[in-house]
């Protein structure tokens, strides 16, 4: 039976929507394309997080004469440009489809990553990180646009969990692979290899995913449907503000780990660069596995009659509370205890990963505006990366250690749990203007 998507206003509707297909028109498994999307975001996260490993590499730091504050700038540059383009990119995929924008942007960010290996100045390094951020802005709005069109509420948690595993396995694989390339070759080769090898993903993407670029008449109809949920209605929704707060808080922790974990393990805990890559792998592999399992568990509870909003909120809050255990690692005197809590806290945050994403971008959001709403939410998530990378660098500079940056993580985890409880309510979701619920459900297909 084909997977179909459901309107938040009519979750029990049985109106089928268009399924994924190949360019030749033959049906393609929605799960197969989902795995391809997961691999795509994995490559994106390898490209965006490889910089963290080189920022723990002494020859790289010496080559550019970087201070701790400048290391924060380099980490943050990607996130600032990524944040700025999220809303326009969401607008584009809602109206012009997923395949073409994603294809162009994928090629650009892979090439920009490869070219980074040839730069000789800090300004050129920052410029290329900004370009990678702009190009990667397509990943999340395009992917959730596609997921919303192909999976219903009973499968949303599992689908999002599988997809989210990609953006956790990216740092998990990227850290040790980047460290190995740096140690055995140098930082230049690391950028060349990670950038150029990623281009191979475009072959199955172009060959298997149908061309969904609409005709002029279809674009006009898409524009009409997408306009039924205005940007003003999205911004006015308490749910959207709740998702932005929770996304920022979630992202602050995960992006800290992507940006600073290798440096923390090398400088604070005395590990080698290769060992730091291995423990970074364990942390992100842990959150990926927990994210998939938590999404599947929530789906099973919902399929048996559980309220989707309540169930997913419970998982999200549990994930944020579990993330607070990172503080135990910061104050541990034993290396093994510190490493345990380092891995456990990020892994446990995986309870929130798939369910927060399903809640914020599928369960409570009308399909017409998934791309645009995801773009708005991604602004907050992207800003969390820039803030986390730069503020952590500043706190490290003024305090001389990593305790203060980790205390800030705990604060944001608590804020994220509170925002989820208070603001994630079905009646506060963005409203579809000018239609009845039945008409809105029909329009979405």
Coordinates of C-alpha atoms in Angstrom, one line a residue:
X1 CA 0.0 0.0 0.0
X2 CA 1.4 3.4 -1.0
X3 CA 2.4 5.8 1.8
X4 CA 0.2 8.9 1.9
X5 CA 0.3 12.1 3.9
X6 CA -2.4 13.5 6.2
X7 CA -3.5 17.0 7.0
X8 CA -3.1 18.1 10.6
X9 CA -6.7 19.2 10.4
X10 CA -7.8 15.8 9.1
X11 CA -5.4 13.2 10.3
X12 CA -7.9 10.4 9.8
X13 CA -8.5 11.3 6.2
X14 CA -7.8 8.6 3.6
X15 CA -7.2 10.9 0.6
X16 CA -4.2 9.5 -1.2
X17 CA -1.4 11.8 -2.4
X18 CA 1.0 11.4 -5.3
X19 CA 3.8 9.0 -4.5
X20 CA 7.4 9.1 -5.5
X21 CA 8.3 7.9 -8.9
X22 CA 11.3 7.6 -11.1
X23 CA 12.0 9.8 -14.0
X24 CA 10.6 7.2 -16.3
X25 CA 7.3 7.2 -14.5
X26 CA 7.7 3.8 -12.7
X27 CA 6.8 3.7 -9.0
X28 CA 9.8 3.9 -6.7
X29 CA 9.7 2.9 -3.0
X30 CA 9.1 5.9 -0.8
X31 CA 11.4 4.2 1.8
X32 CA 14.1 3.8 -0.8
X33 CA 14.1 7.5 -1.7
X34 CA 14.0 8.3 2.0
X35 CA 17.2 6.3 2.5
X36 CA 18.7 8.2 -0.4
X37 CA 17.7 11.5 1.3
X38 CA 19.2 10.3 4.5
X39 CA 22.5 9.6 2.7
X40 CA 22.3 13.1 1.2
X41 CA 22.0 14.8 4.5
X42 CA 24.8 12.5 5.9
X43 CA 27.1 13.9 3.2
X44 CA 26.0 17.4 3.9
X45 CA 26.8 17.0 7.6
X46 CA 30.2 15.5 6.8
X47 CA 31.0 18.5 4.6
X48 CA 29.8 21.0 7.2
X49 CA 31.4 19.3 10.2
X50 CA 34.8 18.4 8.7
X51 CA 35.9 21.9 9.7
X52 CA 35.7 20.9 13.4
X53 CA 38.4 18.4 13.0
X54 CA 40.8 20.8 11.3
X55 CA 40.2 23.4 14.0
X56 CA 41.7 20.9 16.5
X57 CA 44.7 20.3 14.2
X58 CA 47.8 22.4 15.2
X59 CA 49.3 22.7 11.7
X60 CA 46.0 24.1 10.4
X61 CA 45.7 26.5 13.4
X62 CA 49.3 27.7 12.9
X63 CA 48.9 28.0 9.1
X64 CA 46.0 30.6 9.5
X65 CA 47.4 31.9 12.9
X66 CA 43.9 31.4 14.4
X67 CA 42.9 32.6 17.9
X68 CA 40.1 30.8 19.9
X69 CA 37.8 33.6 18.9
X70 CA 38.7 33.2 15.2
X71 CA 38.2 29.5 15.5
X72 CA 34.7 30.4 16.7
X73 CA 34.2 32.6 13.6
X74 CA 35.2 29.9 11.2
X75 CA 32.9 27.4 12.9
X76 CA 30.0 29.9 12.9
X77 CA 30.4 31.3 9.3
X78 CA 28.5 28.3 7.8
X79 CA 25.6 28.7 10.1
X80 CA 25.0 32.5 9.6
X81 CA 24.7 32.1 5.8
X82 CA 22.7 28.9 6.2
X83 CA 20.2 30.7 8.4
X84 CA 19.7 33.7 6.1
X85 CA 18.7 31.5 3.1
X86 CA 16.4 29.1 4.9
X87 CA 13.2 30.9 4.4
X88 CA 13.7 31.7 0.7
X89 CA 14.8 28.1 0.1
X90 CA 11.6 26.9 1.8
X91 CA 9.5 29.2 -0.4
X92 CA 11.3 27.8 -3.5
X93 CA 10.7 24.1 -2.8
X94 CA 7.0 24.7 -2.0
X95 CA 6.5 26.2 -5.4
X96 CA 9.2 24.7 -7.7
X97 CA 9.6 21.2 -6.4
X98 CA 12.4 19.3 -4.7
X99 CA 14.6 17.7 -7.3
X100 CA 16.1 20.6 -9.3
X101 CA 16.9 23.0 -6.4
X102 CA 18.4 20.2 -4.4
X103 CA 20.5 18.9 -7.3
X104 CA 22.0 22.3 -8.0
X105 CA 22.7 23.1 -4.4
X106 CA 24.2 19.7 -3.7
X107 CA 26.8 20.1 -6.5
X108 CA 27.7 23.7 -5.3
X109 CA 28.4 22.7 -1.7
X110 CA 30.4 19.7 -2.6
X111 CA 32.6 21.8 -4.9
X112 CA 33.0 24.6 -2.4
X113 CA 34.1 22.1 0.3
X114 CA 36.7 20.7 -2.1
X115 CA 38.0 24.2 -3.0
X116 CA 38.5 24.9 0.7
X117 CA 41.6 22.7 0.5
X118 CA 43.2 25.2 -1.8
X119 CA 42.7 28.4 0.2
X120 CA 45.6 30.4 1.8
X121 CA 43.9 33.2 3.8
X122 CA 41.4 33.4 6.6
X123 CA 39.1 35.6 4.5
X124 CA 39.0 33.0 1.7
X125 CA 38.3 30.3 4.3
X126 CA 35.4 32.3 5.7
X127 CA 34.0 33.0 2.3
X128 CA 33.9 29.4 1.3
X129 CA 32.2 28.4 4.5
X130 CA 29.6 31.0 3.8
X131 CA 29.0 29.5 0.3
X132 CA 28.7 26.0 1.7
X133 CA 26.1 27.4 4.2
X134 CA 24.0 29.0 1.4
X135 CA 24.1 25.8 -0.8
X136 CA 23.2 23.4 2.1
X137 CA 20.2 25.5 3.0
X138 CA 18.2 23.4 0.5
X139 CA 18.7 20.1 2.3
X140 CA 16.2 20.4 5.1
X141 CA 13.3 22.2 3.5
X142 CA 13.5 20.0 0.4
X143 CA 13.7 16.8 2.4
X144 CA 10.8 17.6 4.6
X145 CA 8.8 18.8 1.7
X146 CA 9.3 15.3 0.1
X147 CA 8.6 13.4 3.4
X148 CA 5.4 15.3 4.1
X149 CA 4.1 14.3 0.6
X150 CA 4.9 10.6 1.0
X151 CA 4.4 9.6 4.6
X152 CA 1.3 9.7 6.9
X153 CA 1.2 10.3 10.7
X154 CA 1.5 6.6 11.5
X155 CA 4.8 6.5 9.7
X156 CA 6.1 10.0 10.3
X157 CA 8.2 9.2 13.3
X158 CA 10.0 6.3 11.7
X159 CA 10.5 8.3 8.4
X160 CA 11.9 11.3 10.2
X161 CA 14.0 9.1 12.5
X162 CA 15.6 7.4 9.4
X163 CA 16.2 10.8 7.8
X164 CA 17.5 12.3 11.0
X165 CA 19.9 9.4 11.4
X166 CA 21.7 10.8 8.4
X167 CA 22.4 14.1 9.9
X168 CA 23.7 12.4 13.1
X169 CA 25.8 9.7 11.3
X170 CA 27.3 12.5 9.2
X171 CA 29.2 14.0 12.2
X172 CA 29.7 10.4 13.5
X173 CA 31.5 9.4 10.4
X174 CA 32.9 12.8 9.4
X175 CA 34.9 13.2 12.6
X176 CA 37.0 10.0 12.5
X177 CA 37.3 10.1 8.7
X178 CA 38.4 13.7 8.7
X179 CA 40.9 13.0 11.5
X180 CA 42.3 10.0 9.7
X181 CA 42.8 12.0 6.5
X182 CA 44.4 14.8 8.4
X183 CA 46.8 12.5 10.3
X184 CA 47.8 10.4 7.3
X185 CA 47.8 13.1 4.7
X186 CA 46.9 16.7 5.7
X187 CA 44.0 19.1 6.1
X188 CA 44.0 20.0 2.4
X189 CA 43.5 16.4 1.3
X190 CA 40.7 16.1 3.8
X191 CA 38.7 18.9 2.1
X192 CA 39.5 17.6 -1.4
X193 CA 38.4 14.1 -0.6
X194 CA 35.2 14.8 1.4
X195 CA 34.0 17.4 -1.1
X196 CA 34.6 15.5 -4.4
X197 CA 33.5 12.1 -3.2
X198 CA 30.1 13.5 -2.2
X199 CA 29.3 14.2 -5.8
X200 CA 28.8 10.5 -6.5
X201 CA 25.4 10.8 -4.6
X202 CA 24.0 12.8 -7.5
X203 CA 24.0 9.8 -9.8
X204 CA 21.2 7.8 -8.1
X205 CA 19.4 11.0 -7.1
X206 CA 19.2 12.2 -10.7
X207 CA 18.4 8.8 -12.0
X208 CA 15.8 7.6 -9.5
X209 CA 13.8 10.6 -8.3
X210 CA 11.1 12.0 -10.6
X211 CA 11.4 15.5 -12.0
X212 CA 8.8 17.4 -10.0
X213 CA 9.4 20.8 -11.5
X214 CA 5.9 22.0 -12.2
X215 CA 4.6 23.5 -15.4
X216 CA 3.5 27.1 -15.5
X217 CA -0.1 26.2 -14.7
X218 CA 1.0 23.8 -11.9
X219 CA 3.2 26.5 -10.5
X220 CA 0.3 28.9 -10.4
X221 CA -1.8 26.3 -8.6
X222 CA 1.0 25.5 -6.1
X223 CA 1.4 29.2 -5.4
X224 CA -2.3 29.5 -4.7
X225 CA -2.2 26.5 -2.4
X226 CA 1.0 27.6 -0.6
X227 CA -0.5 31.1 -0.2
X228 CA -3.3 29.6 1.8
X229 CA -0.9 29.5 4.7
X230 CA 0.8 32.9 4.7
X231 CA 4.1 33.8 6.2
X232 CA 2.2 36.1 8.5
X233 CA 0.0 33.1 9.8
X234 CA 3.2 31.1 10.3
X235 CA 4.9 33.8 12.3
X236 CA 1.8 34.4 14.3
X237 CA 1.5 30.7 15.4
X238 CA 2.6 30.0 18.9
X239 CA 3.4 26.4 17.7
X240 CA 5.9 27.9 15.3
X241 CA 7.5 30.0 18.0
X242 CA 7.6 26.9 20.2
X243 CA 9.3 24.9 17.5
X244 CA 11.8 27.7 16.9
X245 CA 12.7 27.8 20.6
X246 CA 12.9 24.0 20.9
X247 CA 14.9 23.7 17.7
X248 CA 17.3 26.4 18.8
X249 CA 17.9 24.7 22.2
X250 CA 18.3 21.2 20.5
X251 CA 20.6 22.7 17.9
X252 CA 22.7 24.5 20.5
X253 CA 23.8 21.2 22.1
X254 CA 24.2 19.2 18.8
X255 CA 26.1 22.0 17.0
X256 CA 28.4 22.5 20.0
X257 CA 29.3 18.8 19.7
X258 CA 29.8 19.2 16.0
X259 CA 31.9 22.3 16.4
X260 CA 33.8 21.9 19.6
X261 CA 33.7 18.3 20.7
X262 CA 37.0 17.3 19.0
X263 CA 38.8 20.3 20.5
X264 CA 37.3 19.6 23.9
X265 CA 38.5 16.0 23.9
X266 CA 42.0 16.9 22.7
X267 CA 42.5 20.0 24.8
X268 CA 40.5 19.3 28.0
X269 CA 40.7 15.5 28.2
X270 CA 44.1 14.9 26.5
X271 CA 43.0 12.5 23.7
X272 CA 44.8 12.3 20.4
X273 CA 43.0 13.8 17.3
X274 CA 42.2 10.2 16.1
X275 CA 40.8 9.2 19.5
X276 CA 38.7 12.3 19.6
X277 CA 37.2 11.4 16.3
X278 CA 36.4 7.9 17.5
X279 CA 34.5 9.2 20.6
X280 CA 32.7 11.8 18.5
X281 CA 31.6 8.9 16.3
X282 CA 30.2 7.1 19.4
X283 CA 28.2 10.1 20.5
X284 CA 26.6 10.8 17.1
X285 CA 26.1 7.2 16.3
X286 CA 24.3 6.9 19.6
X287 CA 22.0 9.8 18.9
X288 CA 21.3 8.4 15.5
X289 CA 20.3 4.9 16.8
X290 CA 18.2 6.4 19.6
X291 CA 16.5 8.8 17.1
X292 CA 15.3 5.9 14.9
X293 CA 14.2 3.8 17.8
X294 CA 12.3 6.6 19.5
X295 CA 10.5 7.6 16.3
X296 CA 9.5 4.0 15.7
X297 CA 8.3 3.6 19.3
X298 CA 6.2 6.8 19.1
X299 CA 4.7 5.6 15.8
X300 CA 3.7 2.3 17.5
X301 CA 2.0 4.1 20.4
X302 CA 0.2 6.5 18.0
X303 CA -0.9 3.6 15.8
X304 CA -2.5 2.0 18.9
X305 CA -4.6 5.1 19.6
X306 CA -2.2 7.4 21.4
X307 CA -2.6 11.2 20.8
X308 CA 0.2 12.1 18.3
X309 CA 0.9 15.5 19.9
X310 CA 1.0 14.2 23.5
X311 CA 3.1 11.2 22.6
X312 CA 5.7 13.1 20.6
X313 CA 5.9 15.9 23.3
X314 CA 6.6 13.3 26.0
X315 CA 9.6 11.9 24.0
X316 CA 10.9 15.4 23.3
X317 CA 10.8 16.4 26.9
X318 CA 12.5 13.2 28.0
X319 CA 15.2 13.8 25.5
X320 CA 15.9 17.3 26.7
X321 CA 16.1 16.2 30.3
X322 CA 18.4 13.4 29.4
X323 CA 20.6 15.8 27.6
X324 CA 21.3 17.7 30.8
X325 CA 23.4 14.9 32.0
X326 CA 26.3 16.4 29.9
X327 CA 27.0 18.4 33.1
X328 CA 28.2 15.2 34.8
X329 CA 30.9 14.7 32.2
X330 CA 32.1 18.3 32.6
X331 CA 32.8 17.9 36.3
X332 CA 34.0 14.2 36.2
X333 CA 37.5 13.7 37.4
X334 CA 37.9 10.3 35.7
X335 CA 38.5 10.3 32.0
X336 CA 36.3 7.2 31.5
X337 CA 33.4 8.7 33.5
X338 CA 33.7 11.9 31.5
X339 CA 33.6 10.1 28.2
X340 CA 30.6 8.0 29.3
X341 CA 28.5 11.0 30.1
X342 CA 29.7 12.7 26.9
X343 CA 28.4 9.9 24.8
X344 CA 25.3 9.2 27.0
X345 CA 24.0 12.7 27.1
X346 CA 24.0 13.3 23.4
X347 CA 22.7 9.8 22.7
X348 CA 19.8 10.3 25.1
X349 CA 18.9 13.5 23.3
X350 CA 18.0 11.3 20.4
X351 CA 14.6 10.7 22.2
X352 CA 13.8 14.2 21.1
X353 CA 15.3 14.1 17.6
X354 CA 12.7 12.4 15.4
X355 CA 9.7 13.2 17.5
X356 CA 10.5 16.9 17.7
X357 CA 11.0 17.1 14.0
X358 CA 7.8 15.1 13.3
X359 CA 5.9 17.3 15.7
X360 CA 7.3 20.6 14.4
X361 CA 7.3 19.9 10.6
X362 CA 4.6 17.3 10.0
X363 CA 2.1 16.7 12.7
X364 CA 1.2 20.3 13.4
X365 CA 1.9 21.9 10.0
X366 CA -0.4 22.0 6.9
X367 CA 1.2 20.3 3.9
X368 CA 0.9 23.4 1.7
X369 CA 3.5 25.3 3.8
X370 CA 5.8 22.5 4.9
X371 CA 8.8 24.0 3.0
X372 CA 8.2 27.6 4.1
X373 CA 7.5 26.6 7.7
X374 CA 10.5 24.4 7.8
X375 CA 12.6 27.3 6.4
X376 CA 11.3 29.5 9.2
X377 CA 12.1 26.9 11.9
X378 CA 15.5 26.3 10.3
X379 CA 16.4 29.9 10.8
X380 CA 16.3 29.3 14.5
X381 CA 18.1 26.0 14.2
X382 CA 20.8 27.5 12.0
X383 CA 21.2 30.5 14.3
X384 CA 21.8 28.0 17.2
X385 CA 24.8 26.7 15.3
X386 CA 26.3 30.1 14.8
X387 CA 25.6 31.2 18.4
X388 CA 26.8 27.9 19.8
X389 CA 30.1 27.9 17.8
X390 CA 30.9 31.6 18.4
X391 CA 29.6 31.9 22.0
X392 CA 31.4 28.7 23.1
X393 CA 34.6 30.0 21.6
X394 CA 34.2 33.3 23.5
X395 CA 33.4 31.5 26.7
X396 CA 36.4 29.3 26.3
X397 CA 38.5 32.4 25.7
X398 CA 37.3 34.3 28.8
X399 CA 37.1 31.3 31.2
X400 CA 40.0 29.2 30.0
X401 CA 38.0 26.0 30.1
X402 CA 35.0 24.1 28.8
X403 CA 32.9 24.1 32.0
X404 CA 31.1 27.4 31.2
X405 CA 30.2 26.4 27.6
X406 CA 28.7 23.1 28.9
X407 CA 26.7 24.9 31.7
X408 CA 25.0 27.0 28.9
X409 CA 24.1 23.8 27.1
X410 CA 22.2 22.6 30.2
X411 CA 20.3 25.9 30.4
X412 CA 19.1 25.6 26.9
X413 CA 18.0 22.0 27.3
X414 CA 15.8 23.1 30.2
X415 CA 14.4 26.0 28.1
X416 CA 13.7 23.6 25.2
X417 CA 11.7 21.2 27.5
X418 CA 9.7 24.1 28.9
X419 CA 8.8 25.5 25.4
X420 CA 7.7 22.0 24.2
X421 CA 5.3 21.6 27.1
X422 CA 3.8 25.1 27.0
X423 CA 3.6 26.0 23.3
X424 CA 3.2 22.8 21.3
X425 CA -0.6 22.7 21.1
X426 CA -2.7 21.6 18.2
X427 CA -5.1 24.5 18.4
X428 CA -2.1 26.9 18.0
X429 CA -0.9 25.5 14.7
X430 CA -0.7 27.7 11.6
X431 CA -4.2 28.2 10.1
X432 CA -5.2 27.6 6.5
X433 CA -7.0 30.7 5.3
X434 CA -10.1 30.8 3.1
X435 CA -11.0 27.0 3.2
X436 CA -12.8 24.5 5.3
X437 CA -10.9 21.7 6.9
X438 CA -12.3 19.3 4.3
X439 CA -11.3 21.5 1.4
X440 CA -7.8 22.0 2.9
X441 CA -7.3 18.2 3.1
X442 CA -8.4 17.8 -0.5
X443 CA -6.1 20.7 -1.6
X444 CA -3.1 19.1 0.0
X445 CA -3.2 16.2 -2.4

